[in-house]
Amino acid sequence: MNISTYTVKPKLPVPLKPLEEIARNLWLSWNFDAVMLFIRLDYDLWLKSQQNPARMLGMVSQERLEKMAADDSYLAALKDVYDRFQHYKKRDTWYKGSRKDMIAYFSMEYGMDVSLPIYSGGLGILSGDHMKTASDLGLPLVGVGLLYRQGYFKQYLNGDGYQQESYPENDWYNMPVERKLDKKGEPIKITVETAGRIVVAQIWEVKVGRSSLFLLDTNIEDNSPDLRDITASLYGGDRETRIRQEIVLGIGGIRALRALGINPAVTHMNEGHSAFLGLERIRELMQEKRMTFEEARQALWPTNVFTTHTPVPAGNERFGIDLMEKYFRSWAQELGLAWKDFLALGRENPEDDREPFCMTILALKLAAYCNGVARLHGKVSREMWQNIWPGLPVQEVPIGHVTNGVHPRTWVSNNMVELLDRYFGPHFEEEPTDLSIWNRMDRISDEELWRTHERRRERLVAFARDRIRRQLQRNGATESRIQQAEDALSPYTLTIAFARRFATYKRANLLLRDPERLLRLLRDLERPIQLIFAGKAHPHDMPGKDLIREIIHFAEKYDVVSKIVFLEDYDMTMAKYMTSGADLWLNTPRRPLEASGTSGMKAAMNGVLNCSILDGWWDEAYKPELGWAIGQGEQYEDTNLQDEIESKALYDLLEREIIPLFYTRGRDGLPREWIRRMKTCMREIGQSMSCHRMLMDYSNQYYFPALKNYKALVKDDYKQSRELAAYLEKLRSNWHSLAVLKVESNARPVMQRGEMVTVNACVRLGNIAPEELCVELYYGSISNHGDIEQAQKAEMKPIAQDGDCYKFQVKITCESTGRQGHTVRIVPKHEGLVHPYIPGLIKWA
């Protein structure tokens, strides 16, 4: 069948033309006044369009459009919003540097708005907030991802409470995306080879305030059906589909930016899915500058940033050697590497021929700047991956941390934003990097804050009732059962929310462990509680699905369906209702398996108090005045014992502290102490967990140094990179001959604080000059295990030579008391190294 295609756009009256521009820029997603323009246009169509403004404009009748084009009130509101939008794009920003060289941010998913369903959970929501905040800061940053035909699945529950999945198709021509066209009006396309076959991808753009997100789409006629399915669904398909997706994302993403005329001077890999981009950047330089693999690698290593999100080895992407051989054997040849050396790039132990290829390890080896997403997660990540740097103490493994944050104006409810704007002033919107503005929380009266919060709880209850009613109708429930949904939950009861991915380690059922104790709390007539659960289990995670079913069955078995509810199909809309309308946010992961988590941050910025295991972000943010900690950060080998202890600790907190605090009211009916904690929570979390703090951390610690490295490296035709590659090759060739032969010091068995210790080391350097290495004294307190802990380092200086042996010396002051010790080590030293911790290049006395 020969079908001719064309695109039809809504015909907007001239006065309403700005609506189209607003509808196709996700600035709308964090500006409720812009959303209200579409709600006022036609509320029923707004809901029917699934809150998609681009689609909705095509659904509104021409008669209605003409009527609104003559409504002076509506036009005044439109002018006000559009003027703010234009002002936002043009006003001064935190970043004021050049935009010639760009930071390219790669992620497998982006959660920015319900109108763009290409996300599954926390990773995508973080990526969306990252893009929005980059726009606020004016950073020279573009996003790169994939355009999924089906996105992530829609969740619905059958009559037995068992999770089912559906995969609706996305209609991209009625969504806030635009195909990128060349000067002739033809789609811009790139190609990528996959196992000898050419995959063609077209490029779409999502406008995010000042920034752009570019998405690659293989669902085009240029490709055969199986290649079109590469971008069919997020995290769908088999292992072969996954490796194809990651080739298109990483390799194709770099090529897409080149095709658009964008120079990705710095790349940020958000999780390991996009790590193949490092190979593509190396291949480009080898081809364009006639460089060796190592020369190109050293040129790009200081410009790559990698963020890991997974605190367990099994959660990191790995591909079997058969798949790698099918898709990358030719790459090894093109890069001039032996096959074993190529595979070593993704192996913890390069000598183990059975070890699969790990994307996280590839990213760690190709990026100079690596980080976890919370302080505790940084520590866990250093312990997980220390074998990549054999001989390096775990605390020095070059993986830092930047704690995640959330975009406040996206996640703080519109009612609360109105209140904050009124008391914080225009500075709150105009200068989002001035986090001290949150110190004005004390200006807000207790009455106004509590009334605003109560309004949000009422809206959450109304939203939940509507969802439950529709869920029951779909499952064919009786009319009387549907009527009961009208009485589900109470807008006046202490509301506890648990919403996240339903994986077993998150323990959604921890509160159900002692039914009698929980039922007593639920049925208390004077001080009751109610629970709202939401979240999706992975389609293949049967234990996760069983958790959902367990909650549904518990509520039915004990006849508390009006007090324990599960809301199906958790998405960004539901998240906004829950994080703003609950009173208490519950989080119960097994420490340390929660890398960061961000839902509790969103809740906290809305004045919702947290009750959580000390894991992820809460491990570093917790203070008694902000919420409650379950336990004291203990870790257990016996998970059953852990569940027993921590469930009891949770019941104790609820019974003895949380419930009494919430229901202790003054004569005016206000829970003054609870409100005081709300204010403290909003003030402190608003500052410490804002995505603006996060992006400023990324910029100052990684982005700006990496951009500076790029500018230095491209000088003189990458002269420094070529010299660095030659230097490292020289070190590797001679490393076996280096040795610390003897270490001596004048330290007595007992020293006094303030005395000097002189340490001498005799070091054989072979063909290496002393200025080409760093000989360090490594010293500090001795632990009970005999290790040096909280180590300090002091570079030793050569003072004498005897053949190829040098005498190095340093003097240190005894400052700490107790048992002290020292040793000597050798590490590389070159101005082109971001840090000296190169796998395999460390030698100890």
PDB file of N, CA and C in Angstrom, residues 14 78 136 206 222 260 389 395 423 456 459 510 523 617 648 653 754 830 838:
ATOM      1  N   VAL A  14      -4.667  34.438  15.517  1.00  0.00           N
ATOM      2  CA  VAL A  14      -3.437  35.206  15.740  1.00  0.00           C
ATOM      3  C   VAL A  14      -3.220  35.556  17.219  1.00  0.00           C
ATOM      4  N   LEU A  78      -2.658  35.170  29.043  1.00  0.00           N
ATOM      5  CA  LEU A  78      -1.729  34.642  28.051  1.00  0.00           C
ATOM      6  C   LEU A  78      -0.538  35.582  27.877  1.00  0.00           C
ATOM      7  N   ASP A 136      17.843  26.695  33.914  1.00  0.00           N
ATOM      8  CA  ASP A 136      17.804  27.783  34.898  1.00  0.00           C
ATOM      9  C   ASP A 136      19.173  28.438  35.063  1.00  0.00           C
ATOM     10  N   VAL A 206      13.551  18.301  21.948  1.00  0.00           N
ATOM     11  CA  VAL A 206      12.633  18.734  22.994  1.00  0.00           C
ATOM     12  C   VAL A 206      13.214  20.020  23.576  1.00  0.00           C
ATOM     13  N   ASP A 222      13.736   3.718   6.657  1.00  0.00           N
ATOM     14  CA  ASP A 222      15.096   3.366   6.227  1.00  0.00           C
ATOM     15  C   ASP A 222      15.550   2.041   6.827  1.00  0.00           C
ATOM     16  N   LEU A 260      24.310  17.985  14.011  1.00  0.00           N
ATOM     17  CA  LEU A 260      23.604  19.219  14.353  1.00  0.00           C
ATOM     18  C   LEU A 260      24.554  20.408  14.493  1.00  0.00           C
ATOM     19  N   TRP A 389      41.464  -0.615  40.543  1.00  0.00           N
ATOM     20  CA  TRP A 389      42.714   0.067  40.881  1.00  0.00           C
ATOM     21  C   TRP A 389      43.473  -0.774  41.908  1.00  0.00           C
ATOM     22  N   GLN A 395      39.765   4.280  50.215  1.00  0.00           N
ATOM     23  CA  GLN A 395      39.349   5.670  50.379  1.00  0.00           C
ATOM     24  C   GLN A 395      39.913   6.581  49.291  1.00  0.00           C
ATOM     25  N   TYR A 423       6.094  35.280  50.098  1.00  0.00           N
ATOM     26  CA  TYR A 423       6.955  35.634  51.229  1.00  0.00           C
ATOM     27  C   TYR A 423       8.440  35.704  50.859  1.00  0.00           C
ATOM     28  N   ARG A 456      -3.585  20.712  50.237  1.00  0.00           N
ATOM     29  CA  ARG A 456      -2.922  19.689  49.419  1.00  0.00           C
ATOM     30  C   ARG A 456      -3.349  18.282  49.856  1.00  0.00           C
ATOM     31  N   ARG A 459      -6.668  17.580  48.353  1.00  0.00           N
ATOM     32  CA  ARG A 459      -6.580  17.291  46.913  1.00  0.00           C
ATOM     33  C   ARG A 459      -6.012  15.900  46.663  1.00  0.00           C
ATOM     34  N   LEU A 510       7.057  -3.695  54.934  1.00  0.00           N
ATOM     35  CA  LEU A 510       7.643  -3.712  56.279  1.00  0.00           C
ATOM     36  C   LEU A 510       6.625  -3.324  57.340  1.00  0.00           C
ATOM     37  N   ARG A 523      -7.264   1.789  63.192  1.00  0.00           N
ATOM     38  CA  ARG A 523      -8.639   1.845  63.706  1.00  0.00           C
ATOM     39  C   ARG A 523      -8.809   2.756  64.913  1.00  0.00           C
ATOM     40  N   TRP A 617      20.220   9.568  50.382  1.00  0.00           N
ATOM     41  CA  TRP A 617      20.353  10.984  50.762  1.00  0.00           C
ATOM     42  C   TRP A 617      20.022  11.230  52.224  1.00  0.00           C
ATOM     43  N   LYS A 648       9.747  -3.171  64.118  1.00  0.00           N
ATOM     44  CA  LYS A 648       9.400  -2.784  65.486  1.00  0.00           C
ATOM     45  C   LYS A 648       9.829  -1.354  65.775  1.00  0.00           C
ATOM     46  N   LEU A 653       8.299   4.340  66.613  1.00  0.00           N
ATOM     47  CA  LEU A 653       8.331   5.746  66.214  1.00  0.00           C
ATOM     48  C   LEU A 653       6.925   6.275  65.989  1.00  0.00           C
ATOM     49  N   GLY A 754      54.315  17.318  68.238  1.00  0.00           N
ATOM     50  CA  GLY A 754      55.085  18.494  67.828  1.00  0.00           C
ATOM     51  C   GLY A 754      56.493  18.165  67.368  1.00  0.00           C
ATOM     52  N   HIS A 830      52.318  13.772  36.292  1.00  0.00           N
ATOM     53  CA  HIS A 830      52.343  14.448  34.991  1.00  0.00           C
ATOM     54  C   HIS A 830      51.285  15.539  35.007  1.00  0.00           C
ATOM     55  N   ILE A 838      46.081   5.647  38.197  1.00  0.00           N
ATOM     56  CA  ILE A 838      45.940   4.900  36.954  1.00  0.00           C
ATOM     57  C   ILE A 838      45.992   3.411  37.291  1.00  0.00           C
TER      58      ILE A 838
END
